[in-house]
């Protein structure tokens, strides 16, 4: 799941993902407050949540395709290294949670072989660097 993701920092007290205009783009693995030379924000979005983009909560979103030949198989997301705790959803349905430093979420019941789904991750940090370091 490495590569380019839609990304938006969460504004203070915002529990829901932002609207379409607020999303930017981020490289995974990477950090949303990356110093020069380190992968991170590729393009900023719009809105006041970007005024505090160094906050401790960020949203990641990406379309994922499940190959038709995976029909009948378990589909499991592996998070090799997170910088915080993640809540994962597919097409608006909660899939599971992963705590630092990483873990797995079984999404088999939420995906259909041969179709795409929208995966969303809400990453919460207690402090330190902010980002999704590695996702298998």
PDB file of N, CA and C in Angstrom, residues 4-79:
ATOM      1  N   UNK A   4       1.323   6.920  -3.474  1.00  0.00           N
ATOM      2  CA  UNK A   4       0.678   8.212  -3.306  1.00  0.00           C
ATOM      3  C   UNK A   4      -0.741   8.039  -2.759  1.00  0.00           C
ATOM      4  N   UNK A   5      -1.059   8.780  -1.698  1.00  0.00           N
ATOM      5  CA  UNK A   5      -2.364   8.749  -1.030  1.00  0.00           C
ATOM      6  C   UNK A   5      -2.926  10.161  -0.977  1.00  0.00           C
ATOM      7  N   UNK A   6      -4.260  10.265  -0.972  1.00  0.00           N
ATOM      8  CA  UNK A   6      -4.875  11.535  -0.608  1.00  0.00           C
ATOM      9  C   UNK A   6      -4.648  11.706   0.889  1.00  0.00           C
ATOM     10  N   UNK A   7      -4.434  12.951   1.313  1.00  0.00           N
ATOM     11  CA  UNK A   7      -4.145  13.212   2.727  1.00  0.00           C
ATOM     12  C   UNK A   7      -4.747  14.542   3.142  1.00  0.00           C
ATOM     13  N   UNK A   8      -5.208  14.588   4.389  1.00  0.00           N
ATOM     14  CA  UNK A   8      -5.658  15.855   4.992  1.00  0.00           C
ATOM     15  C   UNK A   8      -5.406  15.791   6.491  1.00  0.00           C
ATOM     16  N   UNK A   9      -4.791  16.835   7.046  1.00  0.00           N
ATOM     17  CA  UNK A   9      -4.675  16.889   8.499  1.00  0.00           C
ATOM     18  C   UNK A   9      -6.061  17.127   9.092  1.00  0.00           C
ATOM     19  N   UNK A  10      -6.304  16.572  10.250  1.00  0.00           N
ATOM     20  CA  UNK A  10      -7.590  16.792  10.927  1.00  0.00           C
ATOM     21  C   UNK A  10      -7.488  18.065  11.744  1.00  0.00           C
ATOM     22  N   UNK A  11      -8.490  18.914  11.619  1.00  0.00           N
ATOM     23  CA  UNK A  11      -8.545  20.110  12.441  1.00  0.00           C
ATOM     24  C   UNK A  11      -8.866  19.737  13.873  1.00  0.00           C
ATOM     25  N   UNK A  12      -8.563  20.599  14.786  1.00  0.00           N
ATOM     26  CA  UNK A  12      -8.826  20.331  16.203  1.00  0.00           C
ATOM     27  C   UNK A  12     -10.300  20.005  16.427  1.00  0.00           C
ATOM     28  N   UNK A  13     -10.559  18.873  17.057  1.00  0.00           N
ATOM     29  CA  UNK A  13     -11.908  18.452  17.378  1.00  0.00           C
ATOM     30  C   UNK A  13     -12.701  17.852  16.229  1.00  0.00           C
ATOM     31  N   UNK A  14     -12.100  17.720  15.038  1.00  0.00           N
ATOM     32  CA  UNK A  14     -12.813  17.152  13.896  1.00  0.00           C
ATOM     33  C   UNK A  14     -12.743  15.630  13.938  1.00  0.00           C
ATOM     34  N   UNK A  15     -13.900  14.995  14.018  1.00  0.00           N
ATOM     35  CA  UNK A  15     -13.953  13.536  14.079  1.00  0.00           C
ATOM     36  C   UNK A  15     -14.240  12.912  12.719  1.00  0.00           C
ATOM     37  N   UNK A  16     -14.710  13.710  11.773  1.00  0.00           N
ATOM     38  CA  UNK A  16     -15.068  13.204  10.449  1.00  0.00           C
ATOM     39  C   UNK A  16     -14.002  13.593   9.432  1.00  0.00           C
ATOM     40  N   UNK A  17     -13.897  12.793   8.372  1.00  0.00           N
ATOM     41  CA  UNK A  17     -12.971  13.105   7.286  1.00  0.00           C
ATOM     42  C   UNK A  17     -13.418  14.395   6.600  1.00  0.00           C
ATOM     43  N   UNK A  18     -12.471  15.115   6.002  1.00  0.00           N
ATOM     44  CA  UNK A  18     -12.803  16.387   5.360  1.00  0.00           C
ATOM     45  C   UNK A  18     -13.552  16.207   4.041  1.00  0.00           C
ATOM     46  N   UNK A  19     -14.087  17.320   3.523  1.00  0.00           N
ATOM     47  CA  UNK A  19     -14.721  17.324   2.208  1.00  0.00           C
ATOM     48  C   UNK A  19     -13.669  17.262   1.111  1.00  0.00           C
ATOM     49  N   UNK A  20     -14.127  17.138  -0.117  1.00  0.00           N
ATOM     50  CA  UNK A  20     -13.218  16.938  -1.248  1.00  0.00           C
ATOM     51  C   UNK A  20     -12.148  18.004  -1.411  1.00  0.00           C
ATOM     52  N   UNK A  21     -12.455  19.275  -1.217  1.00  0.00           N
ATOM     53  CA  UNK A  21     -11.489  20.335  -1.453  1.00  0.00           C
ATOM     54  C   UNK A  21     -10.334  20.381  -0.473  1.00  0.00           C
ATOM     55  N   UNK A  22     -10.473  19.725   0.665  1.00  0.00           N
ATOM     56  CA  UNK A  22      -9.447  19.800   1.711  1.00  0.00           C
ATOM     57  C   UNK A  22      -8.296  18.824   1.503  1.00  0.00           C
ATOM     58  N   UNK A  23      -8.477  17.836   0.643  1.00  0.00           N
ATOM     59  CA  UNK A  23      -7.465  16.788   0.480  1.00  0.00           C
ATOM     60  C   UNK A  23      -6.272  17.269  -0.341  1.00  0.00           C
ATOM     61  N   UNK A  24      -5.078  16.874   0.115  1.00  0.00           N
ATOM     62  CA  UNK A  24      -3.850  17.054  -0.644  1.00  0.00           C
ATOM     63  C   UNK A  24      -3.322  15.675  -0.991  1.00  0.00           C
ATOM     64  N   UNK A  25      -2.008  15.572  -1.213  1.00  0.00           N
ATOM     65  CA  UNK A  25      -1.393  14.290  -1.561  1.00  0.00           C
ATOM     66  C   UNK A  25      -0.140  14.079  -0.716  1.00  0.00           C
ATOM     67  N   UNK A  26       0.062  12.831  -0.284  1.00  0.00           N
ATOM     68  CA  UNK A  26       1.223  12.477   0.528  1.00  0.00           C
ATOM     69  C   UNK A  26       1.829  11.179   0.010  1.00  0.00           C
ATOM     70  N   UNK A  27       3.125  11.066   0.133  1.00  0.00           N
ATOM     71  CA  UNK A  27       3.848   9.867  -0.251  1.00  0.00           C
ATOM     72  C   UNK A  27       3.975   8.967   0.979  1.00  0.00           C
ATOM     73  N   UNK A  28       3.646   7.670   0.822  1.00  0.00           N
ATOM     74  CA  UNK A  28       3.798   6.659   1.881  1.00  0.00           C
ATOM     75  C   UNK A  28       4.801   5.629   1.391  1.00  0.00           C
ATOM     76  N   UNK A  29       5.878   5.323   2.137  1.00  0.00           N
ATOM     77  CA  UNK A  29       6.124   5.822   3.485  1.00  0.00           C
ATOM     78  C   UNK A  29       6.545   7.289   3.467  1.00  0.00           C
ATOM     79  N   UNK A  30       6.197   7.975   4.549  1.00  0.00           N
ATOM     80  CA  UNK A  30       6.550   9.381   4.663  1.00  0.00           C
ATOM     81  C   UNK A  30       5.893  10.010   5.873  1.00  0.00           C
ATOM     82  N   UNK A  31       6.141  11.301   6.049  1.00  0.00           N
ATOM     83  CA  UNK A  31       5.637  12.062   7.191  1.00  0.00           C
ATOM     84  C   UNK A  31       4.924  13.306   6.705  1.00  0.00           C
ATOM     85  N   UNK A  32       3.867  13.727   7.398  1.00  0.00           N
ATOM     86  CA  UNK A  32       3.189  14.940   6.960  1.00  0.00           C
ATOM     87  C   UNK A  32       3.878  16.199   7.444  1.00  0.00           C
ATOM     88  N   UNK A  33       4.864  16.079   8.317  1.00  0.00           N
ATOM     89  CA  UNK A  33       5.666  17.242   8.702  1.00  0.00           C
ATOM     90  C   UNK A  33       7.142  16.960   8.404  1.00  0.00           C
ATOM     91  N   UNK A  34       7.390  16.337   7.251  1.00  0.00           N
ATOM     92  CA  UNK A  34       8.736  15.900   6.877  1.00  0.00           C
ATOM     93  C   UNK A  34       9.677  17.079   6.631  1.00  0.00           C
ATOM     94  N   UNK A  35      10.920  16.937   7.101  1.00  0.00           N
ATOM     95  CA  UNK A  35      11.933  17.943   6.774  1.00  0.00           C
ATOM     96  C   UNK A  35      12.359  17.767   5.308  1.00  0.00           C
ATOM     97  N   UNK A  36      13.032  18.759   4.740  1.00  0.00           N
ATOM     98  CA  UNK A  36      13.490  18.640   3.348  1.00  0.00           C
ATOM     99  C   UNK A  36      14.282  17.348   3.126  1.00  0.00           C
ATOM    100  N   UNK A  37      14.030  16.701   1.999  1.00  0.00           N
ATOM    101  CA  UNK A  37      14.748  15.480   1.645  1.00  0.00           C
ATOM    102  C   UNK A  37      14.106  14.197   2.143  1.00  0.00           C
ATOM    103  N   UNK A  38      13.053  14.315   2.960  1.00  0.00           N
ATOM    104  CA  UNK A  38      12.346  13.149   3.493  1.00  0.00           C
ATOM    105  C   UNK A  38      10.965  13.096   2.836  1.00  0.00           C
ATOM    106  N   UNK A  39      10.528  11.906   2.368  1.00  0.00           N
ATOM    107  CA  UNK A  39       9.211  11.832   1.717  1.00  0.00           C
ATOM    108  C   UNK A  39       8.088  12.319   2.632  1.00  0.00           C
ATOM    109  N   UNK A  40       7.125  12.976   2.021  1.00  0.00           N
ATOM    110  CA  UNK A  40       5.994  13.497   2.783  1.00  0.00           C
ATOM    111  C   UNK A  40       4.967  14.124   1.868  1.00  0.00           C
ATOM    112  N   UNK A  41       4.485  15.307   2.244  1.00  0.00           N
ATOM    113  CA  UNK A  41       3.444  16.000   1.487  1.00  0.00           C
ATOM    114  C   UNK A  41       3.943  16.307   0.078  1.00  0.00           C
ATOM    115  N   UNK A  42       3.172  15.872  -0.910  1.00  0.00           N
ATOM    116  CA  UNK A  42       3.480  16.164  -2.306  1.00  0.00           C
ATOM    117  C   UNK A  42       2.731  17.414  -2.759  1.00  0.00           C
ATOM    118  N   UNK A  43       1.503  17.574  -2.253  1.00  0.00           N
ATOM    119  CA  UNK A  43       0.675  18.730  -2.609  1.00  0.00           C
ATOM    120  C   UNK A  43      -0.285  19.011  -1.464  1.00  0.00           C
ATOM    121  N   UNK A  44      -0.307  20.249  -1.018  1.00  0.00           N
ATOM    122  CA  UNK A  44      -1.215  20.635   0.067  1.00  0.00           C
ATOM    123  C   UNK A  44      -2.640  20.776  -0.443  1.00  0.00           C
ATOM    124  N   UNK A  45      -3.581  20.509   0.453  1.00  0.00           N
ATOM    125  CA  UNK A  45      -4.987  20.726   0.144  1.00  0.00           C
ATOM    126  C   UNK A  45      -5.384  22.127   0.574  1.00  0.00           C
ATOM    127  N   UNK A  46      -6.683  22.376   0.666  1.00  0.00           N
ATOM    128  CA  UNK A  46      -7.194  23.688   1.055  1.00  0.00           C
ATOM    129  C   UNK A  46      -7.978  23.565   2.356  1.00  0.00           C
ATOM    130  N   UNK A  47      -8.183  24.684   3.016  1.00  0.00           N
ATOM    131  CA  UNK A  47      -8.993  24.701   4.228  1.00  0.00           C
ATOM    132  C   UNK A  47      -8.178  24.979   5.469  1.00  0.00           C
ATOM    133  N   UNK A  48      -8.913  25.305   6.552  1.00  0.00           N
ATOM    134  CA  UNK A  48      -8.236  25.715   7.777  1.00  0.00           C
ATOM    135  C   UNK A  48      -7.493  24.583   8.476  1.00  0.00           C
ATOM    136  N   UNK A  49      -7.841  23.323   8.213  1.00  0.00           N
ATOM    137  CA  UNK A  49      -7.099  22.232   8.854  1.00  0.00           C
ATOM    138  C   UNK A  49      -5.630  22.231   8.413  1.00  0.00           C
ATOM    139  N   UNK A  50      -5.353  22.789   7.226  1.00  0.00           N
ATOM    140  CA  UNK A  50      -3.971  22.868   6.746  1.00  0.00           C
ATOM    141  C   UNK A  50      -3.180  23.956   7.466  1.00  0.00           C
ATOM    142  N   UNK A  51      -3.845  24.875   8.160  1.00  0.00           N
ATOM    143  CA  UNK A  51      -3.139  25.897   8.926  1.00  0.00           C
ATOM    144  C   UNK A  51      -2.378  25.277  10.082  1.00  0.00           C
ATOM    145  N   UNK A  52      -2.852  24.121  10.577  1.00  0.00           N
ATOM    146  CA  UNK A  52      -2.192  23.407  11.673  1.00  0.00           C
ATOM    147  C   UNK A  52      -1.822  22.001  11.197  1.00  0.00           C
ATOM    148  N   UNK A  53      -1.179  21.919  10.031  1.00  0.00           N
ATOM    149  CA  UNK A  53      -0.845  20.617   9.439  1.00  0.00           C
ATOM    150  C   UNK A  53       0.170  19.854  10.269  1.00  0.00           C
ATOM    151  N   UNK A  54       0.741  20.456  11.284  1.00  0.00           N
ATOM    152  CA  UNK A  54       1.672  19.766  12.162  1.00  0.00           C
ATOM    153  C   UNK A  54       0.971  19.130  13.350  1.00  0.00           C
ATOM    154  N   UNK A  55      -0.367  19.051  13.304  1.00  0.00           N
ATOM    155  CA  UNK A  55      -1.131  18.466  14.404  1.00  0.00           C
ATOM    156  C   UNK A  55      -0.909  16.966  14.534  1.00  0.00           C
ATOM    157  N   UNK A  56      -1.671  16.349  15.410  1.00  0.00           N
ATOM    158  CA  UNK A  56      -1.440  14.949  15.748  1.00  0.00           C
ATOM    159  C   UNK A  56      -2.405  13.962  15.119  1.00  0.00           C
ATOM    160  N   UNK A  57      -3.309  14.415  14.242  1.00  0.00           N
ATOM    161  CA  UNK A  57      -4.251  13.510  13.586  1.00  0.00           C
ATOM    162  C   UNK A  57      -4.287  13.834  12.101  1.00  0.00           C
ATOM    163  N   UNK A  58      -4.223  12.786  11.271  1.00  0.00           N
ATOM    164  CA  UNK A  58      -4.293  12.972   9.829  1.00  0.00           C
ATOM    165  C   UNK A  58      -5.116  11.879   9.172  1.00  0.00           C
ATOM    166  N   UNK A  59      -5.735  12.211   8.053  1.00  0.00           N
ATOM    167  CA  UNK A  59      -6.555  11.287   7.275  1.00  0.00           C
ATOM    168  C   UNK A  59      -5.811  10.879   6.012  1.00  0.00           C
ATOM    169  N   UNK A  60      -5.842   9.600   5.698  1.00  0.00           N
ATOM    170  CA  UNK A  60      -5.288   9.061   4.461  1.00  0.00           C
ATOM    171  C   UNK A  60      -6.425   8.385   3.710  1.00  0.00           C
ATOM    172  N   UNK A  61      -6.438   8.517   2.378  1.00  0.00           N
ATOM    173  CA  UNK A  61      -7.492   7.871   1.600  1.00  0.00           C
ATOM    174  C   UNK A  61      -6.929   7.425   0.256  1.00  0.00           C
ATOM    175  N   UNK A  62      -7.417   6.257  -0.195  1.00  0.00           N
ATOM    176  CA  UNK A  62      -6.944   5.711  -1.466  1.00  0.00           C
ATOM    177  C   UNK A  62      -7.929   4.672  -1.973  1.00  0.00           C
ATOM    178  N   UNK A  63      -8.105   4.598  -3.288  1.00  0.00           N
ATOM    179  CA  UNK A  63      -8.897   3.531  -3.904  1.00  0.00           C
ATOM    180  C   UNK A  63      -8.006   2.298  -3.978  1.00  0.00           C
ATOM    181  N   UNK A  64      -8.574   1.153  -3.636  1.00  0.00           N
ATOM    182  CA  UNK A  64      -7.827  -0.103  -3.709  1.00  0.00           C
ATOM    183  C   UNK A  64      -8.635  -1.102  -4.534  1.00  0.00           C
ATOM    184  N   UNK A  65      -7.934  -1.874  -5.344  1.00  0.00           N
ATOM    185  CA  UNK A  65      -8.573  -2.891  -6.173  1.00  0.00           C
ATOM    186  C   UNK A  65      -8.253  -4.266  -5.611  1.00  0.00           C
ATOM    187  N   UNK A  66      -9.262  -5.103  -5.540  1.00  0.00           N
ATOM    188  CA  UNK A  66      -9.076  -6.489  -5.111  1.00  0.00           C
ATOM    189  C   UNK A  66      -9.193  -7.340  -6.373  1.00  0.00           C
ATOM    190  N   UNK A  67      -8.109  -8.011  -6.765  1.00  0.00           N
ATOM    191  CA  UNK A  67      -8.136  -8.802  -8.000  1.00  0.00           C
ATOM    192  C   UNK A  67      -9.219  -9.878  -7.977  1.00  0.00           C
ATOM    193  N   UNK A  68      -9.835 -10.122  -9.129  1.00  0.00           N
ATOM    194  CA  UNK A  68     -10.899 -11.130  -9.242  1.00  0.00           C
ATOM    195  C   UNK A  68     -10.404 -12.516  -8.829  1.00  0.00           C
ATOM    196  N   UNK A  69      -9.146 -12.800  -9.102  1.00  0.00           N
ATOM    197  CA  UNK A  69      -8.599 -14.125  -8.754  1.00  0.00           C
ATOM    198  C   UNK A  69      -8.422 -14.325  -7.244  1.00  0.00           C
ATOM    199  N   UNK A  70      -8.678 -13.309  -6.444  1.00  0.00           N
ATOM    200  CA  UNK A  70      -8.618 -13.443  -4.989  1.00  0.00           C
ATOM    201  C   UNK A  70      -9.954 -13.901  -4.394  1.00  0.00           C
ATOM    202  N   UNK A  71     -10.923 -14.205  -5.209  1.00  0.00           N
ATOM    203  CA  UNK A  71     -12.242 -14.647  -4.723  1.00  0.00           C
ATOM    204  C   UNK A  71     -12.073 -15.828  -3.773  1.00  0.00           C
ATOM    205  N   UNK A  72     -12.721 -15.737  -2.615  1.00  0.00           N
ATOM    206  CA  UNK A  72     -12.660 -16.801  -1.623  1.00  0.00           C
ATOM    207  C   UNK A  72     -11.448 -16.756  -0.706  1.00  0.00           C
ATOM    208  N   UNK A  73     -10.530 -15.851  -0.943  1.00  0.00           N
ATOM    209  CA  UNK A  73      -9.330 -15.732  -0.102  1.00  0.00           C
ATOM    210  C   UNK A  73      -9.542 -14.699   0.996  1.00  0.00           C
ATOM    211  N   UNK A  74      -8.765 -14.840   2.057  1.00  0.00           N
ATOM    212  CA  UNK A  74      -8.734 -13.806   3.089  1.00  0.00           C
ATOM    213  C   UNK A  74      -7.933 -12.618   2.546  1.00  0.00           C
ATOM    214  N   UNK A  75      -8.415 -11.401   2.813  1.00  0.00           N
ATOM    215  CA  UNK A  75      -7.709 -10.193   2.413  1.00  0.00           C
ATOM    216  C   UNK A  75      -7.360  -9.444   3.697  1.00  0.00           C
ATOM    217  N   UNK A  76      -6.067  -9.348   3.956  1.00  0.00           N
ATOM    218  CA  UNK A  76      -5.578  -8.778   5.208  1.00  0.00           C
ATOM    219  C   UNK A  76      -4.605  -7.646   4.910  1.00  0.00           C
ATOM    220  N   UNK A  77      -4.826  -6.503   5.548  1.00  0.00           N
ATOM    221  CA  UNK A  77      -3.900  -5.377   5.445  1.00  0.00           C
ATOM    222  C   UNK A  77      -2.849  -5.515   6.532  1.00  0.00           C
ATOM    223  N   UNK A  78      -1.601  -5.397   6.148  1.00  0.00           N
ATOM    224  CA  UNK A  78      -0.516  -5.451   7.125  1.00  0.00           C
ATOM    225  C   UNK A  78       0.126  -4.076   7.229  1.00  0.00           C
ATOM    226  N   UNK A  79       0.169  -3.564   8.439  1.00  0.00           N
ATOM    227  CA  UNK A  79       0.829  -2.296   8.724  1.00  0.00           C
ATOM    228  C   UNK A  79       2.152  -2.631   9.396  1.00  0.00           C
TER     229      UNK A  79
END
